[in-house]
CSV table of C-alpha atoms and ligand atoms in Angstrom, one decimal:
chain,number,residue,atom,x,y,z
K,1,UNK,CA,-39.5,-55.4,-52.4
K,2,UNK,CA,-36.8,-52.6,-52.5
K,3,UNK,CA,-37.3,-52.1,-48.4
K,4,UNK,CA,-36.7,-56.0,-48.0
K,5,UNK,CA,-33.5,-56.4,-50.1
K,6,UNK,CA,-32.1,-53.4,-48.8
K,7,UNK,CA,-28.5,-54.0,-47.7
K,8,UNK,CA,-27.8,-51.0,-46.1
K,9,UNK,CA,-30.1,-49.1,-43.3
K,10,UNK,CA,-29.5,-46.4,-41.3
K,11,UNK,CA,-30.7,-45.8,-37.8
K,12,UNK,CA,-31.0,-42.6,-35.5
K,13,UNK,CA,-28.3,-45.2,-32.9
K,14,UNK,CA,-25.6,-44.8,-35.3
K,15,UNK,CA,-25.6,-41.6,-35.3
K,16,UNK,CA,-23.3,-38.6,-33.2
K,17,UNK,CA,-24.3,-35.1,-32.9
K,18,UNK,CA,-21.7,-32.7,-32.7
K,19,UNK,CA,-22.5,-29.7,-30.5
K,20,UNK,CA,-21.3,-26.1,-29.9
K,21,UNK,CA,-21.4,-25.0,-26.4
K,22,UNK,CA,-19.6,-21.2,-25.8
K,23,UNK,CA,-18.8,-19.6,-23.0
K,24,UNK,CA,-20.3,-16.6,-21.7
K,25,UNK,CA,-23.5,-15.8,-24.1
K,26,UNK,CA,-27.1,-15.4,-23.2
K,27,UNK,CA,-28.4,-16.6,-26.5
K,28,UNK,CA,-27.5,-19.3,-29.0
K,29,UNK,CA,-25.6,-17.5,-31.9
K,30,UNK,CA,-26.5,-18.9,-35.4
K,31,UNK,CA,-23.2,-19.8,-37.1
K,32,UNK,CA,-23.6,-18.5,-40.3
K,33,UNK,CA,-21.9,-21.6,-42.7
K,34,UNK,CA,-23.4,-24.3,-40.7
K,35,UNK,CA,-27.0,-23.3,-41.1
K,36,UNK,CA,-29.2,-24.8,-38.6
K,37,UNK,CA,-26.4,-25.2,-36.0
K,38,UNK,CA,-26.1,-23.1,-33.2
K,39,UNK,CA,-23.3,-22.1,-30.5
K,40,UNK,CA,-25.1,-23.3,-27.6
K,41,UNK,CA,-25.7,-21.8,-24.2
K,42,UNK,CA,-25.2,-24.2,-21.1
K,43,UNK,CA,-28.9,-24.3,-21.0
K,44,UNK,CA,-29.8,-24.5,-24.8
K,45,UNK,CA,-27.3,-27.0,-25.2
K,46,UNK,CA,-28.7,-29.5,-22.3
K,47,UNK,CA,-32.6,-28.6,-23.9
K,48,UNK,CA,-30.9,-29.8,-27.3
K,49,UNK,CA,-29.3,-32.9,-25.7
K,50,UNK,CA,-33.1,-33.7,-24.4
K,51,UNK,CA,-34.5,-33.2,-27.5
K,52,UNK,CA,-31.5,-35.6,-29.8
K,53,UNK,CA,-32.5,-38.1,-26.7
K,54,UNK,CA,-36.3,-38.0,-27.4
K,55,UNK,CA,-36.0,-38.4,-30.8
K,56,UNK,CA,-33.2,-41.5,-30.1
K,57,UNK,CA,-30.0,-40.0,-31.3
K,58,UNK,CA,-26.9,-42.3,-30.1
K,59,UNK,CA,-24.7,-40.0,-29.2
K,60,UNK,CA,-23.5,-36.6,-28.6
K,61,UNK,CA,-19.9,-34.6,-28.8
K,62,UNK,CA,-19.3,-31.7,-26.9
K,63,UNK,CA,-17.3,-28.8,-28.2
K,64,UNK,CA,-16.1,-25.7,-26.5
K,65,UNK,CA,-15.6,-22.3,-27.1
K,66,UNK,CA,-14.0,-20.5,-24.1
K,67,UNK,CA,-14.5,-16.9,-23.9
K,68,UNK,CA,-10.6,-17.0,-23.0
K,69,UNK,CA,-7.3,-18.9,-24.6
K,70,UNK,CA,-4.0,-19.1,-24.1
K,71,UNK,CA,-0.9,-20.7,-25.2
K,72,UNK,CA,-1.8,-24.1,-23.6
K,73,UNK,CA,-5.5,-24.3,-23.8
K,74,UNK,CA,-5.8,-24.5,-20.0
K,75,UNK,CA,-9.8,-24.0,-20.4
K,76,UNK,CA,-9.9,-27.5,-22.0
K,77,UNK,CA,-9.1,-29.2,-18.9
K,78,UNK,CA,-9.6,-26.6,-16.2
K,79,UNK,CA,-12.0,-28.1,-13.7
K,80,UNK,CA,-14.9,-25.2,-14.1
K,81,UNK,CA,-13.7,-24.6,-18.2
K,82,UNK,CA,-17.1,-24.4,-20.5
K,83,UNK,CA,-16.9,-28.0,-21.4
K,84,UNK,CA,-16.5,-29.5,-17.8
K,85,UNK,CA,-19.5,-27.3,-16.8
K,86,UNK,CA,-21.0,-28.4,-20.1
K,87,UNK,CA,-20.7,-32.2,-19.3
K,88,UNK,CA,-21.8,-32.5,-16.0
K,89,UNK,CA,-24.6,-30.7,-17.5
K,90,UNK,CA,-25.3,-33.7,-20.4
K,91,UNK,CA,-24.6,-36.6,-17.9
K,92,UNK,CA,-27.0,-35.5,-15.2
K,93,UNK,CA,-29.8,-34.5,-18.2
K,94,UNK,CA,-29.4,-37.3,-20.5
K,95,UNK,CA,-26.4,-39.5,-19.3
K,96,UNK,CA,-29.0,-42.4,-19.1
K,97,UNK,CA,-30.2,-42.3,-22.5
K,98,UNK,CA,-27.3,-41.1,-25.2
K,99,UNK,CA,-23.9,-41.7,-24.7
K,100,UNK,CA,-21.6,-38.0,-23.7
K,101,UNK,CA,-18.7,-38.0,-25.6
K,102,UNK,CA,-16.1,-35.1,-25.5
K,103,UNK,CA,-14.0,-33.8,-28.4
K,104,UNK,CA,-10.2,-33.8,-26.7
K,105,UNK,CA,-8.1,-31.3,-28.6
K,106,UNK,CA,-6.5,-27.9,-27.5
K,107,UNK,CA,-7.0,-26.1,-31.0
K,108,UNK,CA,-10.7,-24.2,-29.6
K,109,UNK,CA,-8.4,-23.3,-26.4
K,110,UNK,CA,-5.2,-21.7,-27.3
K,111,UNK,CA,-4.7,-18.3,-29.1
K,112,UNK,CA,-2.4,-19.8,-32.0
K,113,UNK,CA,-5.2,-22.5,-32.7
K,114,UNK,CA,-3.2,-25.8,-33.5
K,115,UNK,CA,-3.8,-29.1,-31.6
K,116,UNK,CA,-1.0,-28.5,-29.7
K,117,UNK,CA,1.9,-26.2,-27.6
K,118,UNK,CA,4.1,-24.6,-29.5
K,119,UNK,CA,8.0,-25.2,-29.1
K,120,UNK,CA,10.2,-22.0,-29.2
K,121,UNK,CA,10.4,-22.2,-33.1
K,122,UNK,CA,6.4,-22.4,-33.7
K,123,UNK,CA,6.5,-25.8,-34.3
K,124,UNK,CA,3.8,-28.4,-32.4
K,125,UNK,CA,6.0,-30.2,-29.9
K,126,UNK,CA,4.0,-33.8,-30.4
K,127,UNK,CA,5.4,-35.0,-26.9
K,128,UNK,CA,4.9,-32.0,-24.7
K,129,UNK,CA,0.9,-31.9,-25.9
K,130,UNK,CA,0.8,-35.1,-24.7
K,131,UNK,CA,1.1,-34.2,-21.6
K,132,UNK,CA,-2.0,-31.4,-22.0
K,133,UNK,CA,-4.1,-34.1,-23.5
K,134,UNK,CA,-3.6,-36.4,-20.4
K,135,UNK,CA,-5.3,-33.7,-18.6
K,136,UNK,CA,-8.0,-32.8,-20.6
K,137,UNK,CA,-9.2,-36.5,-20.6
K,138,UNK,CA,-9.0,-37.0,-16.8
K,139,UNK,CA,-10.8,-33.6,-16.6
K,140,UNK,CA,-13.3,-34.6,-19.3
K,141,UNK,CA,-14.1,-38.1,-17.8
K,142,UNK,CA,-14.1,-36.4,-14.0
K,143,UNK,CA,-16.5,-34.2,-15.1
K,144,UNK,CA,-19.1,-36.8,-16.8
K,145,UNK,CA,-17.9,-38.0,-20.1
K,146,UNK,CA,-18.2,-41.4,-21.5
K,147,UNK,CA,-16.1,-41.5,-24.2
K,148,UNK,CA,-13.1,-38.9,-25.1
K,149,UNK,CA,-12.5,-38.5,-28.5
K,150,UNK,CA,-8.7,-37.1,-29.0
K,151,UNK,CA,-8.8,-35.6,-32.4
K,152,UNK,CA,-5.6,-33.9,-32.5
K,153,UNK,CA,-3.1,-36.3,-34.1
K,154,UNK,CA,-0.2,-36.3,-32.0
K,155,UNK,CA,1.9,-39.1,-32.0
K,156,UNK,CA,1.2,-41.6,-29.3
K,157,UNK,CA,-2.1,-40.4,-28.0
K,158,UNK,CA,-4.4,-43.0,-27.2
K,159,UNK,CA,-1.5,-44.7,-25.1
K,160,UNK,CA,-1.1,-41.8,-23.0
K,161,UNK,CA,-4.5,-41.0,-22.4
K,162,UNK,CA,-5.1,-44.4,-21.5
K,163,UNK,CA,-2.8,-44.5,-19.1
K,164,UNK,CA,-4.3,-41.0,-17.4
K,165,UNK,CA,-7.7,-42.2,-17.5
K,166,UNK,CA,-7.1,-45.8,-15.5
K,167,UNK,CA,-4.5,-44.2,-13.2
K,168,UNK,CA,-7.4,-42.1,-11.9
K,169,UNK,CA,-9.7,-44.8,-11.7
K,170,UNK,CA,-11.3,-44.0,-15.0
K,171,UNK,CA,-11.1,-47.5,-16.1
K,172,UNK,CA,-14.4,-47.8,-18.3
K,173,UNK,CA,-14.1,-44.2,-19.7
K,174,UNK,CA,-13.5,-45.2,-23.4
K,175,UNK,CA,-11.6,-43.7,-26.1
K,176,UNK,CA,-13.0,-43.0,-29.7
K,177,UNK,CA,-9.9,-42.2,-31.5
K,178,UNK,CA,-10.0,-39.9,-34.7
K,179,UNK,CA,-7.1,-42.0,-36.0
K,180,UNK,CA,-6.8,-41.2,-39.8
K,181,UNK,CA,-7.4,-37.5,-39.7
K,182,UNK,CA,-6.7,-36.2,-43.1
K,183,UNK,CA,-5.6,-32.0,-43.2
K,184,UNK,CA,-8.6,-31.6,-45.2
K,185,UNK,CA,-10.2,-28.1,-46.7
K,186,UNK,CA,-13.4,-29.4,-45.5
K,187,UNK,CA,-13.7,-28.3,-42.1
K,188,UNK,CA,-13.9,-24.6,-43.1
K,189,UNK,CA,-17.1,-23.9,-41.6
K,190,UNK,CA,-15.7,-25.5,-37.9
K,191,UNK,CA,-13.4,-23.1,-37.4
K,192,UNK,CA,-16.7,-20.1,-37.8
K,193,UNK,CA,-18.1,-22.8,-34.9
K,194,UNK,CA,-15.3,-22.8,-32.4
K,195,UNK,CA,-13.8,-18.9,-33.6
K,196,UNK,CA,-10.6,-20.4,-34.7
K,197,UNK,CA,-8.0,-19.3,-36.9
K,198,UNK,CA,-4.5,-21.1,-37.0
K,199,UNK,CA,-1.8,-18.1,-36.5
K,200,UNK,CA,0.0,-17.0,-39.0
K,201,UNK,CA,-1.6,-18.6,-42.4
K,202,UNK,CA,-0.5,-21.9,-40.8
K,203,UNK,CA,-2.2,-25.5,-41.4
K,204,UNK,CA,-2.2,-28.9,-39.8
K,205,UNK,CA,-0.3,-30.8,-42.4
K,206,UNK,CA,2.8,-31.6,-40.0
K,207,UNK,CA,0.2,-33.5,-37.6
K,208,UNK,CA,-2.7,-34.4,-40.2
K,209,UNK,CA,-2.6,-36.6,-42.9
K,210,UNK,CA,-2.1,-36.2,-46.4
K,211,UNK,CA,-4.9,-36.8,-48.1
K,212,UNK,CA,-3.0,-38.8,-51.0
K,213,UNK,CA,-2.4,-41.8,-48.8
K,214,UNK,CA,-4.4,-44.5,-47.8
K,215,UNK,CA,-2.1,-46.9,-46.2
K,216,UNK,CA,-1.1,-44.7,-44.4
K,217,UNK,CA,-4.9,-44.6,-42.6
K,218,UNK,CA,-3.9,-48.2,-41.6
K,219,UNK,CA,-1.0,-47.4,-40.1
K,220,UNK,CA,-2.3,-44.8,-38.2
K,221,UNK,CA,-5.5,-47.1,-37.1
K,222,UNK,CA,-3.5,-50.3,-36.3
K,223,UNK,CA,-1.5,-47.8,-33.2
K,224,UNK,CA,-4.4,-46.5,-32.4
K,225,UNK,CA,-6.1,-50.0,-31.7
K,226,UNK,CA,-2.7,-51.1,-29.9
K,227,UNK,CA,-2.2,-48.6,-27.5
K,228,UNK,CA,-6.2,-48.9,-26.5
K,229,UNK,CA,-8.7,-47.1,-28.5
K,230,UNK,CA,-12.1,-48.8,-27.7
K,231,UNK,CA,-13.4,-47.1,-31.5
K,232,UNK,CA,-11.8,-45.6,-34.4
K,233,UNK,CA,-12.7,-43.0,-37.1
K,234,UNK,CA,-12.0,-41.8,-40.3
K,235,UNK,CA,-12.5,-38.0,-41.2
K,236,UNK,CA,-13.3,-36.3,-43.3
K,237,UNK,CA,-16.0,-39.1,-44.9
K,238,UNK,CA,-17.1,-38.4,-48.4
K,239,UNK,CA,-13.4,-38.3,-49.9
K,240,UNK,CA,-12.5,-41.0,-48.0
K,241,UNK,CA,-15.3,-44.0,-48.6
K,242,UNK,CA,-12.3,-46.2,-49.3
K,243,UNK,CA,-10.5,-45.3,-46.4
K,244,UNK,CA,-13.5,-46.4,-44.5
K,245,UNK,CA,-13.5,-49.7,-46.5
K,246,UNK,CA,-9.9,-50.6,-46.3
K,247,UNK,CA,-10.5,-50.3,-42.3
K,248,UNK,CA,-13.6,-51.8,-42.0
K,249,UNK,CA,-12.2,-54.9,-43.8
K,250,UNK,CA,-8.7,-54.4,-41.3
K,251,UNK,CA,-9.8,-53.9,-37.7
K,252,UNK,CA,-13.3,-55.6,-35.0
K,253,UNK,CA,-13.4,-52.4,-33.0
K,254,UNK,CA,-16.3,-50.2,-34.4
K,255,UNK,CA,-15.5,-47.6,-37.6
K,256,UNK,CA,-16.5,-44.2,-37.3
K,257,UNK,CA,-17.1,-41.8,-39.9
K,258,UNK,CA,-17.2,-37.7,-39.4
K,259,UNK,CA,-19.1,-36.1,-42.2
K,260,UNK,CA,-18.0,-32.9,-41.2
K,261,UNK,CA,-18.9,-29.5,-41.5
K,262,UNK,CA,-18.0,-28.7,-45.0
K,263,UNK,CA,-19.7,-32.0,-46.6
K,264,UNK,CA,-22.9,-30.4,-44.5
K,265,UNK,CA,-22.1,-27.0,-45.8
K,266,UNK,CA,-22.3,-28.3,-49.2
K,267,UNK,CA,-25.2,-30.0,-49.0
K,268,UNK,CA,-27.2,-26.2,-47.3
K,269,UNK,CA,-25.3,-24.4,-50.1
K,270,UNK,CA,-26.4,-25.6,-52.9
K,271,UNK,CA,-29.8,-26.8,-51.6
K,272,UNK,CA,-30.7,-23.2,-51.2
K,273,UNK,CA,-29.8,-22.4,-54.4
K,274,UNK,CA,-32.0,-24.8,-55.9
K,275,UNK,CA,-29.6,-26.9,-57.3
K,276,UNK,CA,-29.8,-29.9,-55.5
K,277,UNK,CA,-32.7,-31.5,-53.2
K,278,UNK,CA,-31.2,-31.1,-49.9
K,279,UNK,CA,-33.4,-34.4,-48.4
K,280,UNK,CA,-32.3,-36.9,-51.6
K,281,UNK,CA,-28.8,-35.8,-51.5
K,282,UNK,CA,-28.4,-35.9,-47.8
K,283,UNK,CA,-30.1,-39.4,-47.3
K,284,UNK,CA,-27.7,-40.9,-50.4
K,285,UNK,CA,-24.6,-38.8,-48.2
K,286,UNK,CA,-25.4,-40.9,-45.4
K,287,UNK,CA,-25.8,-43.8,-46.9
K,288,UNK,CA,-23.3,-44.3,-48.7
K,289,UNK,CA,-20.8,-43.5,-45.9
K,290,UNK,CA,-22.7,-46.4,-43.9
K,291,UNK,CA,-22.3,-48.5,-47.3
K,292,UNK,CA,-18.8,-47.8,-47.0
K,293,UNK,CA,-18.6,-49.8,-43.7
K,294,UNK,CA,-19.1,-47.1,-40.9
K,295,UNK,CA,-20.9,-48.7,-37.7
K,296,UNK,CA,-20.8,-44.5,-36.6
K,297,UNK,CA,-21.5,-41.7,-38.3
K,298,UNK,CA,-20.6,-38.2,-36.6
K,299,UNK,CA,-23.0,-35.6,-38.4
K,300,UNK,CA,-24.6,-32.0,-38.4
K,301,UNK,CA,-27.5,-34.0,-40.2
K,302,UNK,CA,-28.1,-36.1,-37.0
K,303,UNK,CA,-30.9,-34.2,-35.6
K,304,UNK,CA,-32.5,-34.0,-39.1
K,305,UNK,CA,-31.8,-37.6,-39.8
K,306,UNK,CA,-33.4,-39.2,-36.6
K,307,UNK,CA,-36.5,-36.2,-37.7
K,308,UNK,CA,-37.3,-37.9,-40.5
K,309,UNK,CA,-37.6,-41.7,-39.4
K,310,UNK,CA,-39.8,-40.0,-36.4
K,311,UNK,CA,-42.2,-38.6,-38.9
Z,1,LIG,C1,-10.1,-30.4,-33.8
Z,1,LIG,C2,-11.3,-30.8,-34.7
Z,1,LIG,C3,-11.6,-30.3,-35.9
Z,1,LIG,C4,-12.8,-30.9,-36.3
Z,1,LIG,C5,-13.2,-31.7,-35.3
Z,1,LIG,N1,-12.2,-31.7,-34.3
Z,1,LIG,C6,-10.9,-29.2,-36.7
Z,1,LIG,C7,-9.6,-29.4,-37.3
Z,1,LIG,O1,-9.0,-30.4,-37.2
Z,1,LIG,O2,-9.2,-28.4,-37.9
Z,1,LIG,C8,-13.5,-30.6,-37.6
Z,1,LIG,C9,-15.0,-31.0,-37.7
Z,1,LIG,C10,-15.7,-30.4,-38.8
Z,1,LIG,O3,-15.2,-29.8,-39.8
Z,1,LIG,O4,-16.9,-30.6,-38.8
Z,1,LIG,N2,-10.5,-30.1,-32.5
């Protein structure tokens, strides 16, 4: 009687695996605070993007680690860069039966490691990034993505890469925008997965948000939606359930959630100690993020998840 009053379910659909491809390695490299993820090869990460479609994973989001950065993160929309190979890769494999989204930031790309160019004082110049992400999303959707995800929080994003996208005839190329961002200690174990460290003890707080408001989220969502995101997201997930309520409740467009790597780390952590049961714990995670009102939930538990309804 439990399974038929249920009011919340989740389903392998909902869910978005994020993946590591990296430039220039033979073998997958473990990464050691996200166990059970893996810095892809080109070739591990298409048999892994077979395997997520098998088991009937929704989605997939692409990642790069380019063996080489600079002060612009030209990899990130250089026709051959890592992730362009990496996505003609995925749409060819799997393009039929998951949907190929790409993570559009410059962070992974450029030496410093902030989600955007630098002016002359150190500072992210929010309108001259613009310009960079404009690029990386015709370069992205040229070479095969669906959906490009701009997760860097500049100012007047979505517009732009709208704009970019249908002015090269990219017109059903949609955007999933992570629009309330918070600069949150949880994504510690990402920057192991993508080898980034912000220069010079810096942090995102001038582009992120602060993770005391919440009205702020809607602010943030309600541009997004206007200049043409197609989906919108919340990150991190856990700390923010009523974030995801308040914009569930505000906006039709489809709510993402990212559980992201430090709610995953977490979870490992304290499983291995014994402390926790890693299978209850994760399962009530989910759930209660889809509770929340998430249509989407972005997880390193998505390969696991869809596992478990298979067996
Ligand atoms: C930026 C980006 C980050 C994550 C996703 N996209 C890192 C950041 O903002 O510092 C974090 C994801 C995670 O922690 O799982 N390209």
């Amino acid at each position: 009687m439990r399974e038929l009053v249920a009011e919340t379910r989740l389903h392998p659909r909902s869910f978005v695996a994020p993946l590591f491809v990296r430039e220039g390695i033979d073998e997958p490299h473990p990464i050691t605070s996200l166990p059970g993820v893996v810095q892809h090869t080109r070739s591990s990460l298409v048999s892994e993007a077979k395997h997520l479609a098998d088991l009937g994973v929704g989605a997939i989001i692409v990642f790069g680690i380019p063996s080489t950065k600079d002060s612009i993160g030209s990899q990130a929309f250089h026709p051959e860069g890592i992730v362009q190979q990496a996505l003609t890769d995925l749409a060819g494999a799997v393009g039929e039966r998951v949907v190929v989204m790409a993570d559009l930031c410059v962070d992974e790309y450029t030496e410093h490691g902030h989600c955007g160019i630098l002016d002359g004082r150190g500072s992210v110049d929010n309108d001259a990034t613009l310009a960079v992400y404009a690029k990386i999303a015709v370069a992205q959707a040229r070479a095969g993505a669906q959906v490009v995800a701009p997760s860097g929080m500049m100012d007047g994003q979505v517009g732009v890469i709208r704009a970019a996208l249908d002015a090269e005839g990219f017109t059903s190329t949609a955007i999933l925008a992570y629009s309330a961002k918070y600069a949150s200690g949880l994504y510690g174990p990402f920057r192991e997965a993508v080898d980034v460290e912000i220069a010079d003890g810096g942090n995102r707080k001038g582009y992120q948000q602060d993770w005391r408001n919440a009205r702020e989220a809607l602010i943030e969502v309600r541009a997004d939606i206007a200049q043409g995101a197609d989906m919108v997201m919340v990150k991190p997930a856990l700390a923010y359930l009523d974030v995801i309520a308040a914009v569930r409740a505000e906006v039709d467009v489809p709510v993402a959630a990212y559980h992201v790597s430090g709610e995953y780390a977490m979870i490992k952590a304290a499983a291995a100690n014994g402390w926790i049961d890693h299978d209850v714990v994760a399962m009530e995670h989910l759930t209660a993020i889809k509770r929340a009102g998430a249509d989407i939930i972005l997880t390193y538990f998505a390969r696991w998840f869809a596992e478990q309804v298979a067996s």
